[in-house]
PDB file of C-alpha atoms and ligand atoms in Angstrom:
ATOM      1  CA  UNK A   1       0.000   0.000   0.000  1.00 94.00           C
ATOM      2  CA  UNK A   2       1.045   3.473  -0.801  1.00 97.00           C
ATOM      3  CA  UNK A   3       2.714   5.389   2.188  1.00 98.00           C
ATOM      4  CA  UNK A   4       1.583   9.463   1.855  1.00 98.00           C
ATOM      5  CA  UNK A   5       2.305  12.088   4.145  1.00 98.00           C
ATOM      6  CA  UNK A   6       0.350  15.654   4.441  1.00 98.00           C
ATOM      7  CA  UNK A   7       1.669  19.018   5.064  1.00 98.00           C
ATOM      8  CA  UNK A   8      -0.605  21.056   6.767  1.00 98.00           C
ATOM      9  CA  UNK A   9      -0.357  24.921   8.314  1.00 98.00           C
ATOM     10  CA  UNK A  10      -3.671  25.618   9.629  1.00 98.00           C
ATOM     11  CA  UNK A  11      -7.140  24.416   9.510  1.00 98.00           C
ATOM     12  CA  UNK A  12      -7.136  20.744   7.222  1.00 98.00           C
ATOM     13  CA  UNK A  13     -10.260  20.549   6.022  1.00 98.00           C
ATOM     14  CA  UNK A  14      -8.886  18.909   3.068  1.00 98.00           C
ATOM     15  CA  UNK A  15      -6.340  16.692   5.056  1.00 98.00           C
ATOM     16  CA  UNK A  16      -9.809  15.856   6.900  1.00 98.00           C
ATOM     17  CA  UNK A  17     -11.447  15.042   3.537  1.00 98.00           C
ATOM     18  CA  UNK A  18      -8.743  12.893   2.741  1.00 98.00           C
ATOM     19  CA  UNK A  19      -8.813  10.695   5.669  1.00 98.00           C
ATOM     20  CA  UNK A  20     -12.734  10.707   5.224  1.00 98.00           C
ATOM     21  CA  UNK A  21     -11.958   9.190   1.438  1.00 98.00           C
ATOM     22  CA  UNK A  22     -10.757   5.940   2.771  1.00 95.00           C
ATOM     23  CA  UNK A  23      -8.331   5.873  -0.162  1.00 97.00           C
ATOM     24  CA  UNK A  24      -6.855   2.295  -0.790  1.00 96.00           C
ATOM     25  CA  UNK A  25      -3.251   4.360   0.884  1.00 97.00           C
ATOM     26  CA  UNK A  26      -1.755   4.293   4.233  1.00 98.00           C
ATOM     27  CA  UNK A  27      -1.088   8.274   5.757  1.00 98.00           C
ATOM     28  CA  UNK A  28       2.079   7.644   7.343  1.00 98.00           C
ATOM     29  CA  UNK A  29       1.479  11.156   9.199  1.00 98.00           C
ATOM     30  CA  UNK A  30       0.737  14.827   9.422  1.00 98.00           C
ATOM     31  CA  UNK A  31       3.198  17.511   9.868  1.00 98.00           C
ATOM     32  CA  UNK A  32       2.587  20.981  10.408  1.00 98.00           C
ATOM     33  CA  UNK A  33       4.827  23.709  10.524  1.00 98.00           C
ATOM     34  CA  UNK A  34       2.438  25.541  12.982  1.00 98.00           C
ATOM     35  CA  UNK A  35       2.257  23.761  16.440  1.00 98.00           C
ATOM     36  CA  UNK A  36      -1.408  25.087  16.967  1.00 98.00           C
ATOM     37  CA  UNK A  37      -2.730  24.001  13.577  1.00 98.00           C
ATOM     38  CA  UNK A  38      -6.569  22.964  13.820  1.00 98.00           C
ATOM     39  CA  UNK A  39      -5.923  20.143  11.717  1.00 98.00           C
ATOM     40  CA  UNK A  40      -3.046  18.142  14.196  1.00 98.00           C
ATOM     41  CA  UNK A  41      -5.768  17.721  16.614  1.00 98.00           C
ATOM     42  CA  UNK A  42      -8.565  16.513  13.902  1.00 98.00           C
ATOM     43  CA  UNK A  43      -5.377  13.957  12.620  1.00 98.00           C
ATOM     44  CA  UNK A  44      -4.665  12.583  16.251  1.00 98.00           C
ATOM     45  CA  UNK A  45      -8.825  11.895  16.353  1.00 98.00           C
ATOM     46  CA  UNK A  46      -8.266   9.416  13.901  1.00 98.00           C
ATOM     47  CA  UNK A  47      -4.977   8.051  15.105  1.00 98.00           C
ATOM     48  CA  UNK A  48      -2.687   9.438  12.833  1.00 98.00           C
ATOM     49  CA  UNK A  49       0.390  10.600  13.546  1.00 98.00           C
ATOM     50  CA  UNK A  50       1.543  13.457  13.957  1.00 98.00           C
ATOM     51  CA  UNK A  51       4.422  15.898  14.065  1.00 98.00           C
ATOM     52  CA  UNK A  52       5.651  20.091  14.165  1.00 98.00           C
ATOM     53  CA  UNK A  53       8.450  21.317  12.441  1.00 98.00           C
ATOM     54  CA  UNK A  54       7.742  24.814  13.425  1.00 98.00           C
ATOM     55  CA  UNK A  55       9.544  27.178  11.043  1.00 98.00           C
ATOM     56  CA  UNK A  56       9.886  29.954  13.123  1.00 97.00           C
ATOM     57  CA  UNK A  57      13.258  28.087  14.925  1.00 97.00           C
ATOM     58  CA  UNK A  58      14.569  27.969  11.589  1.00 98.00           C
ATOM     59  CA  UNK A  59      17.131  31.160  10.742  1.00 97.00           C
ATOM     60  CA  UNK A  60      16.345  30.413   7.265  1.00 97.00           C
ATOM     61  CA  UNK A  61      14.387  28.716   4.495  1.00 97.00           C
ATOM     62  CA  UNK A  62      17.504  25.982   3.575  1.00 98.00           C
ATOM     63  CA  UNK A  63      17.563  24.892   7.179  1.00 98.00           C
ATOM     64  CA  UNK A  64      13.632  24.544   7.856  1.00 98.00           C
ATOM     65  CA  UNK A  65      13.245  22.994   4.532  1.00 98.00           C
ATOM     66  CA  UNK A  66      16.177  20.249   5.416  1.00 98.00           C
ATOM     67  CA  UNK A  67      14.586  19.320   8.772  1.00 98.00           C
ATOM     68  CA  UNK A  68      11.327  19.569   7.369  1.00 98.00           C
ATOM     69  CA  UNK A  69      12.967  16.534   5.043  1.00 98.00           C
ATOM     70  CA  UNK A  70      14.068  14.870   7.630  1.00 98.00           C
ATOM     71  CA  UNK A  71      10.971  14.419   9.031  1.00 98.00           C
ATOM     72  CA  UNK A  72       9.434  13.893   5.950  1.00 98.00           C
ATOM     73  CA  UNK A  73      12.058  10.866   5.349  1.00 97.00           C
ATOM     74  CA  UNK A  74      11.276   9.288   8.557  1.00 98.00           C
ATOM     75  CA  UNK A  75       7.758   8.125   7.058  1.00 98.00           C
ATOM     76  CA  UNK A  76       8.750   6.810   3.630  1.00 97.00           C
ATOM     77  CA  UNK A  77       6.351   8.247   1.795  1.00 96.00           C
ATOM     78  CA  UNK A  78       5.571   7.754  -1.716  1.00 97.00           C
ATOM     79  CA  UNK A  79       3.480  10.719  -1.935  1.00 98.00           C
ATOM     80  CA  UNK A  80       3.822  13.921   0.204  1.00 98.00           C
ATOM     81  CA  UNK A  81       0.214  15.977  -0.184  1.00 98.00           C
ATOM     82  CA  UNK A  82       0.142  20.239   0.428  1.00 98.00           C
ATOM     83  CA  UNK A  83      -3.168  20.802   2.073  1.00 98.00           C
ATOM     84  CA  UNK A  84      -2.975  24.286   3.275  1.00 98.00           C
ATOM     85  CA  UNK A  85       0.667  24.029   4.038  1.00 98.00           C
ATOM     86  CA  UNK A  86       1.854  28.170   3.797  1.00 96.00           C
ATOM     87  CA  UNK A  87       5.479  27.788   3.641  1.00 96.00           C
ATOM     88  CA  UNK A  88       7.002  28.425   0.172  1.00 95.00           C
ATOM     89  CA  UNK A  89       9.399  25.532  -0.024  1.00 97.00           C
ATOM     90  CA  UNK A  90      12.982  26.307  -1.815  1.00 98.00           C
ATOM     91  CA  UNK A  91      13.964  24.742  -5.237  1.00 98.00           C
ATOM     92  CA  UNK A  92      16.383  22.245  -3.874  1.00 97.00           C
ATOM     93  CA  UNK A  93      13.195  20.545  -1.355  1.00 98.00           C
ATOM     94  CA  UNK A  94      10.960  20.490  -4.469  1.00 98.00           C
ATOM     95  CA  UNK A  95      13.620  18.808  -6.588  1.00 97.00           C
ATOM     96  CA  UNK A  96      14.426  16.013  -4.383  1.00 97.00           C
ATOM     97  CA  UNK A  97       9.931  15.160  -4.320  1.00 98.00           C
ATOM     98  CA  UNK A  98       9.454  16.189  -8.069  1.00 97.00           C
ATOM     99  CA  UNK A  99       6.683  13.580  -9.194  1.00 97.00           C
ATOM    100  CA  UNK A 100       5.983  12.650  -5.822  1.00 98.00           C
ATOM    101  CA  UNK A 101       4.800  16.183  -4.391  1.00 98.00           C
ATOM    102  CA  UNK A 102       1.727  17.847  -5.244  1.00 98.00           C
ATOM    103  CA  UNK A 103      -0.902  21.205  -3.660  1.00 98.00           C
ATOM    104  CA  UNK A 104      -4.129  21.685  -4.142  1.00 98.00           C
ATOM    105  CA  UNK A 105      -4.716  25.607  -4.738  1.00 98.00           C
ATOM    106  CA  UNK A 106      -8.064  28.085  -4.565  1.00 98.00           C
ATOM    107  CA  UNK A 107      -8.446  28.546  -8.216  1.00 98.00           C
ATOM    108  CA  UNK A 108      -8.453  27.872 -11.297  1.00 98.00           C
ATOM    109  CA  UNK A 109      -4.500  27.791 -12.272  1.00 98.00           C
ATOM    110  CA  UNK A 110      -2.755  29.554 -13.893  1.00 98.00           C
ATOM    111  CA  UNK A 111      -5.129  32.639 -13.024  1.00 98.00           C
ATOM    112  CA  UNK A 112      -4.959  33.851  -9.534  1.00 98.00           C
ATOM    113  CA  UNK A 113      -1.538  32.191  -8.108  1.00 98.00           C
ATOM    114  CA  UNK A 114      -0.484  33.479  -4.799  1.00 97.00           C
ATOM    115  CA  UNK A 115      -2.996  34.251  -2.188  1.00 97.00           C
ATOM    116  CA  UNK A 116      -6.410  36.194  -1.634  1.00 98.00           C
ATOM    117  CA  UNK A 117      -7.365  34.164  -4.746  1.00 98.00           C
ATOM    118  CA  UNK A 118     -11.478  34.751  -3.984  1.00 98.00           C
ATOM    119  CA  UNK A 119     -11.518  38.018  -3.859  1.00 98.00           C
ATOM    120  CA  UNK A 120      -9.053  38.673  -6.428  1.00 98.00           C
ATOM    121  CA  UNK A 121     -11.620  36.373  -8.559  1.00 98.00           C
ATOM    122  CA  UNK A 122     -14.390  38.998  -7.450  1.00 98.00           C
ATOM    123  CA  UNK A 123     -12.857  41.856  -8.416  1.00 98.00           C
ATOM    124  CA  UNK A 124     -11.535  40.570 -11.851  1.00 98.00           C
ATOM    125  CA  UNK A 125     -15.625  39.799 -12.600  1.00 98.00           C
ATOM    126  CA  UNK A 126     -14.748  36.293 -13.567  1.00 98.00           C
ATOM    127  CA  UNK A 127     -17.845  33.904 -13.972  1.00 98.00           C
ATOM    128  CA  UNK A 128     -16.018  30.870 -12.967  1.00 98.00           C
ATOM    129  CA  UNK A 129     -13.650  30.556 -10.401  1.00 98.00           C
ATOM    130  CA  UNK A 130     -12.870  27.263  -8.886  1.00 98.00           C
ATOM    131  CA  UNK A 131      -9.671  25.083  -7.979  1.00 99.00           C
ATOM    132  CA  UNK A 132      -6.881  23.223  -9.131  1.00 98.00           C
ATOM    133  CA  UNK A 133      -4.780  19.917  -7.968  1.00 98.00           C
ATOM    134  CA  UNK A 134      -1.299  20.009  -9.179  1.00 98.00           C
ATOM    135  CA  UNK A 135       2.693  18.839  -9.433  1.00 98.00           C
ATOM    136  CA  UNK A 136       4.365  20.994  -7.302  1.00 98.00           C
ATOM    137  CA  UNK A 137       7.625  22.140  -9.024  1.00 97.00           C
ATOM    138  CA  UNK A 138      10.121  25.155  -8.300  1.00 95.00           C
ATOM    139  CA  UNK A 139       7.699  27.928  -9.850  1.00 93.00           C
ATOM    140  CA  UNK A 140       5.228  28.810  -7.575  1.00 93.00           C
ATOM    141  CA  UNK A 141       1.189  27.635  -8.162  1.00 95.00           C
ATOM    142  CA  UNK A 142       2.392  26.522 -11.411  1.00 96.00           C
ATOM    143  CA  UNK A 143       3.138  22.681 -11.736  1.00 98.00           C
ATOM    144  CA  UNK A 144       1.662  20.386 -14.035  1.00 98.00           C
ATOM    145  CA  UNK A 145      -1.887  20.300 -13.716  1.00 98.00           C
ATOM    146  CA  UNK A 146      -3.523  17.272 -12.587  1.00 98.00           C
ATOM    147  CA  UNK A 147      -7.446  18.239 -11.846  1.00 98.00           C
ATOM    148  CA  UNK A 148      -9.572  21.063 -11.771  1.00 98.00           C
ATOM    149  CA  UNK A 149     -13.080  22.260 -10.905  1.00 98.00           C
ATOM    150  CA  UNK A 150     -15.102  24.683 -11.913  1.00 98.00           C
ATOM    151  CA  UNK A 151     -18.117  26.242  -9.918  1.00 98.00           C
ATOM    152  CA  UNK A 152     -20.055  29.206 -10.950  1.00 98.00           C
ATOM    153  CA  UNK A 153     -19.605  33.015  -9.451  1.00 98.00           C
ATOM    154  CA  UNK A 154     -22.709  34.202  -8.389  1.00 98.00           C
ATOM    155  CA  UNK A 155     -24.121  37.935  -8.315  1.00 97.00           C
ATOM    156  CA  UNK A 156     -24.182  38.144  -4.523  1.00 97.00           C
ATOM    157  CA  UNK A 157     -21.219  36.363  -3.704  1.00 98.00           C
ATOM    158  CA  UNK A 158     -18.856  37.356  -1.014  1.00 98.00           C
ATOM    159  CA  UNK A 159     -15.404  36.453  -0.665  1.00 98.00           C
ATOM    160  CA  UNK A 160     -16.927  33.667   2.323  1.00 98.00           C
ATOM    161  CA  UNK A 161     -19.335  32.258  -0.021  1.00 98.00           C
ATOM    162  CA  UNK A 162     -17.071  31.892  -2.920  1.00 98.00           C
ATOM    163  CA  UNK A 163     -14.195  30.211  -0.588  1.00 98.00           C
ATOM    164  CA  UNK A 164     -17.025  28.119   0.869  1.00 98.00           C
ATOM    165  CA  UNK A 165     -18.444  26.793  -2.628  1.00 98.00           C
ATOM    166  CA  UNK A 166     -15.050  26.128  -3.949  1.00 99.00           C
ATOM    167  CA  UNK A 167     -13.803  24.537  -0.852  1.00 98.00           C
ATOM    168  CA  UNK A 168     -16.667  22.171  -1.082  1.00 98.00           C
ATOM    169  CA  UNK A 169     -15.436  21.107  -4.536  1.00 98.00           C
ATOM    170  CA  UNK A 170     -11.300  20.703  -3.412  1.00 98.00           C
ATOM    171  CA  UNK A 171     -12.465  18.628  -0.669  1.00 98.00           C
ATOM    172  CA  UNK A 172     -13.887  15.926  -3.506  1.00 98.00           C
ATOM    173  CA  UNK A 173     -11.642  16.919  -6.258  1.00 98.00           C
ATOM    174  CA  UNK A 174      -8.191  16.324  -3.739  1.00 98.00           C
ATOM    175  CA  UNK A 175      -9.052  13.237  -2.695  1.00 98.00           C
ATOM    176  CA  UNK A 176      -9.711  11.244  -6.131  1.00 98.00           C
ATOM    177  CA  UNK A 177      -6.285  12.691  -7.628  1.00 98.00           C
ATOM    178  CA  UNK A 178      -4.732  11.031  -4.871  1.00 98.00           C
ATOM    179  CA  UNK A 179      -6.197   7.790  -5.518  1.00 98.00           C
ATOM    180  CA  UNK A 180      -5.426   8.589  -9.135  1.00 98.00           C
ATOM    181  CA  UNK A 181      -1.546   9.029  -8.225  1.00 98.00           C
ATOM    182  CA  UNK A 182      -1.796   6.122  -6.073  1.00 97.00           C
ATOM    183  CA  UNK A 183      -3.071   3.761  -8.071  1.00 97.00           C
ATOM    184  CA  UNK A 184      -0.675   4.748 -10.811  1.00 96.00           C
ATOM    185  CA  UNK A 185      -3.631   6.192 -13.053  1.00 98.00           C
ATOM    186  CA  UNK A 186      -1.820   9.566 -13.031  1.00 98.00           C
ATOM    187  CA  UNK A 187       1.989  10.847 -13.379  1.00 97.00           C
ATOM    188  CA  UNK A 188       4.801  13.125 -13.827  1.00 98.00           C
ATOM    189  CA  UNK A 189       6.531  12.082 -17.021  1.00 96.00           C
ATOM    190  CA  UNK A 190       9.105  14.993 -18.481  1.00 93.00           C
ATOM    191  CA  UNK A 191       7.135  17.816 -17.037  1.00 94.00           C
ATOM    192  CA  UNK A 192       3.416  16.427 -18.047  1.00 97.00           C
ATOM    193  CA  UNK A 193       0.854  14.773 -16.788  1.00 98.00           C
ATOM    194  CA  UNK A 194       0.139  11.478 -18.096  1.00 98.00           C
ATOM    195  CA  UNK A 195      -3.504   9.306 -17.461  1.00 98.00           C
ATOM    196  CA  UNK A 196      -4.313   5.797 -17.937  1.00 98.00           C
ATOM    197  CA  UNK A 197      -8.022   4.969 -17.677  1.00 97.00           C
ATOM    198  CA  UNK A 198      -9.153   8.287 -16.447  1.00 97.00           C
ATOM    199  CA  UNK A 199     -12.622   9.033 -18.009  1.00 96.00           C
ATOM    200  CA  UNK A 200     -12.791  12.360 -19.884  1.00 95.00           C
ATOM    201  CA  UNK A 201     -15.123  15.112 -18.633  1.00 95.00           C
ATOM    202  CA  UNK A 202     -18.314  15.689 -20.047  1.00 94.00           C
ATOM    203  CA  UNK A 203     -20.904  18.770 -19.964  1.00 94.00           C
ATOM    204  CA  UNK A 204     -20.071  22.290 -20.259  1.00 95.00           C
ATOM    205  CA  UNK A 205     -20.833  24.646 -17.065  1.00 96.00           C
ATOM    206  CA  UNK A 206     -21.922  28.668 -18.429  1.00 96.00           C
ATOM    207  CA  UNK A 207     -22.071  31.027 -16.346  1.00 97.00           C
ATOM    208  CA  UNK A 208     -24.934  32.887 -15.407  1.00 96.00           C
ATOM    209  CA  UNK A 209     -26.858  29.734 -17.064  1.00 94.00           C
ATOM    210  CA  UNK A 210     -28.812  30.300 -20.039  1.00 92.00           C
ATOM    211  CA  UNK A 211     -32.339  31.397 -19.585  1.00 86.00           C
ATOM    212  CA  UNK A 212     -34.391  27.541 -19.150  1.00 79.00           C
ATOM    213  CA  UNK A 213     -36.549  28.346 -22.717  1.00 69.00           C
ATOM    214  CA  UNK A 214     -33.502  28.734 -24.705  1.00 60.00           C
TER     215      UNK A 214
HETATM  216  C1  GRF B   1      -7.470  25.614   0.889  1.00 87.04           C
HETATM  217  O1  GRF B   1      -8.332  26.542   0.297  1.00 87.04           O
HETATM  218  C2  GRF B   1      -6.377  25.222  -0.062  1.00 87.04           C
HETATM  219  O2  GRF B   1      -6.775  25.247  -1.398  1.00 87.04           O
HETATM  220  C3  GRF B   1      -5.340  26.283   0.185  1.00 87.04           C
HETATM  221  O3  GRF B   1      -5.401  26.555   1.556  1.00 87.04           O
HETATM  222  C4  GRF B   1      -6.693  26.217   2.051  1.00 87.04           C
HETATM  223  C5  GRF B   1      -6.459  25.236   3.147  1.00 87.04           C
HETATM  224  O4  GRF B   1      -7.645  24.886   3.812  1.00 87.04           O
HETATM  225  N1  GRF B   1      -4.057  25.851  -0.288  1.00 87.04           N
HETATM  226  P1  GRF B   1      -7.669  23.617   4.784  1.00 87.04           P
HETATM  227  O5  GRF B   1      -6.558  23.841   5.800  1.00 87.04           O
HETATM  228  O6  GRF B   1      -7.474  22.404   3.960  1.00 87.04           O
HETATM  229  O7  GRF B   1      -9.026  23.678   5.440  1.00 87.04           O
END
C-alpha cells in the first residue's frame, strides 16, 4: 500500500477530507509547521500521527526545509500531499519530491496564483472561479496540472461564499487525484501529466446559465 504524508499549516479541512476518502493508501502522518494548527488535533482523532516542524526556529528557508525533510524521510512516503501548508518551499526541497509532491490551490491555475485568490476572482468579474490539484515544481502555483473544478460566481457572492463553494469542490476533487496518483492512473513524465483509464469530462458549465426556454 502506498505510504503518503500531508503538510498542513492551519485548519485541514482537506487533510480531513482525505482521511474521510478511505483511499486504498496508508497516511504515514501529518506535519505541520504551525504547532497550533486545527488540523493536528482533527489527525490525532483518527490516530494518525503526527508531528511540528515549526519554522519559526529555523534562521532560514535551507535549514527549515532540510529538517522539514528529515521528518518527511522518517515516514517513507511515496506521496507527500500540500493541504494548506503556507510555507514556500525552496527549489532544492521540491527537486528532491518532483513527481511525488503535489498542492491543491483556490483557483483555477494559472489565473490567480499566490494568495487572496477569492476576492481577487471577485474583483476581476470572472464567472467561474474554482480550484486546481497540481505537481508541485520550483515555480510557484504553477506545476503540471492534474485536476480542476469549476463552480459558478454568483451575483451576490462574497469572498466567504465563494471560498465556501469552492472549498466544497477541493475537498472531492483532492481526494480522487490522490487515488489517481496512487493507483498509478496519473503521473509526472518529463514535465506532463500522463492518465491511464481516467474518463474524460463531459458537460459544459456557463455562467450565469442560459435562460431555461432557450
Ligand atoms: C485551501 O483553500 C487550499 O486550497 C489552500 O489553503 C486552504 C487550506 O484549507 N491551499 P484547509 O486547511 O485544507 O481547510
Amino acid at each position: 500500500m502506498k505510504r503518503i504524508v500531508i503538510l498542513i499549516s492551519g485548519r485541514g479541512s482537506n487533510m480531513e477530507a482525505i482521511l474521510n476518502a478511505r483511499l486504498p493508501v496508508q497516511i504515514a502522518a501529518v506535519i505541520s509547521n504551525e504547532p497550533t494548527a486545527k488540523g493536528l488535533a482533527t489527525a490525532q482523532s483518527h490516530n494518525i500521527p503526527t508531528a511540528v516542524v515549526p519554522h519559526r526556529a529555523f534562521t532560514d528557508r535551507e535549514t527549515f526545509d532540510a529538517a522539514l525533510a528529515m521528518e518527511i524521510n522518517r515516514y517513507q512516503a511515496n506521496l507527500i500531499v500540500l493541504a494548506g501548508f503556507m510555507r514556500v518551499l525552496t527549489e532544492e526541497f521540491v527537486v528532491r519530491y518532483l513527481g511525488r509532491m503535489i498542492n491543491i490551490h483556490p483557483s483555477l491555475l494559472p489565473s490567480f496564483t499566490g494568495l487572496h485568490t477569492h476576492q481577487r476572482a471577485l474583483e476581476a468579474g470572472v464567472r467561474l472561479h474554482g480550484c486546481t490539484v497540481h505537481f508541485v515544481t520550483p515555480g510557484l502555483d504553477s506545476g503540471p496540472i492534474i485536476a480542476q473544478a469549476a463552480v459558478p460566481v454568483l451575483a451576490d457572492d462574497t469572498e466567504d461564499t465563494l471560498a465556501g463553494r469552492v472549498l466544497a469542490e477541493e475537498h472531492r476533487i483532492y481526494p480522487q487525484a490522490i487515488r489517481w496518483l496512487c493507483e498509478g492512473r496519473v503521473k509526472l513524465a518529463d514535465d506532463t501529466v500522463v492518465y491511464a483509464d481516467v474518463a474524460t469530462a463531459r458537460g459544459t458549465l456557463i455562467s450565469p446559465a442560459f435562460d431555461d426556454h432557450l
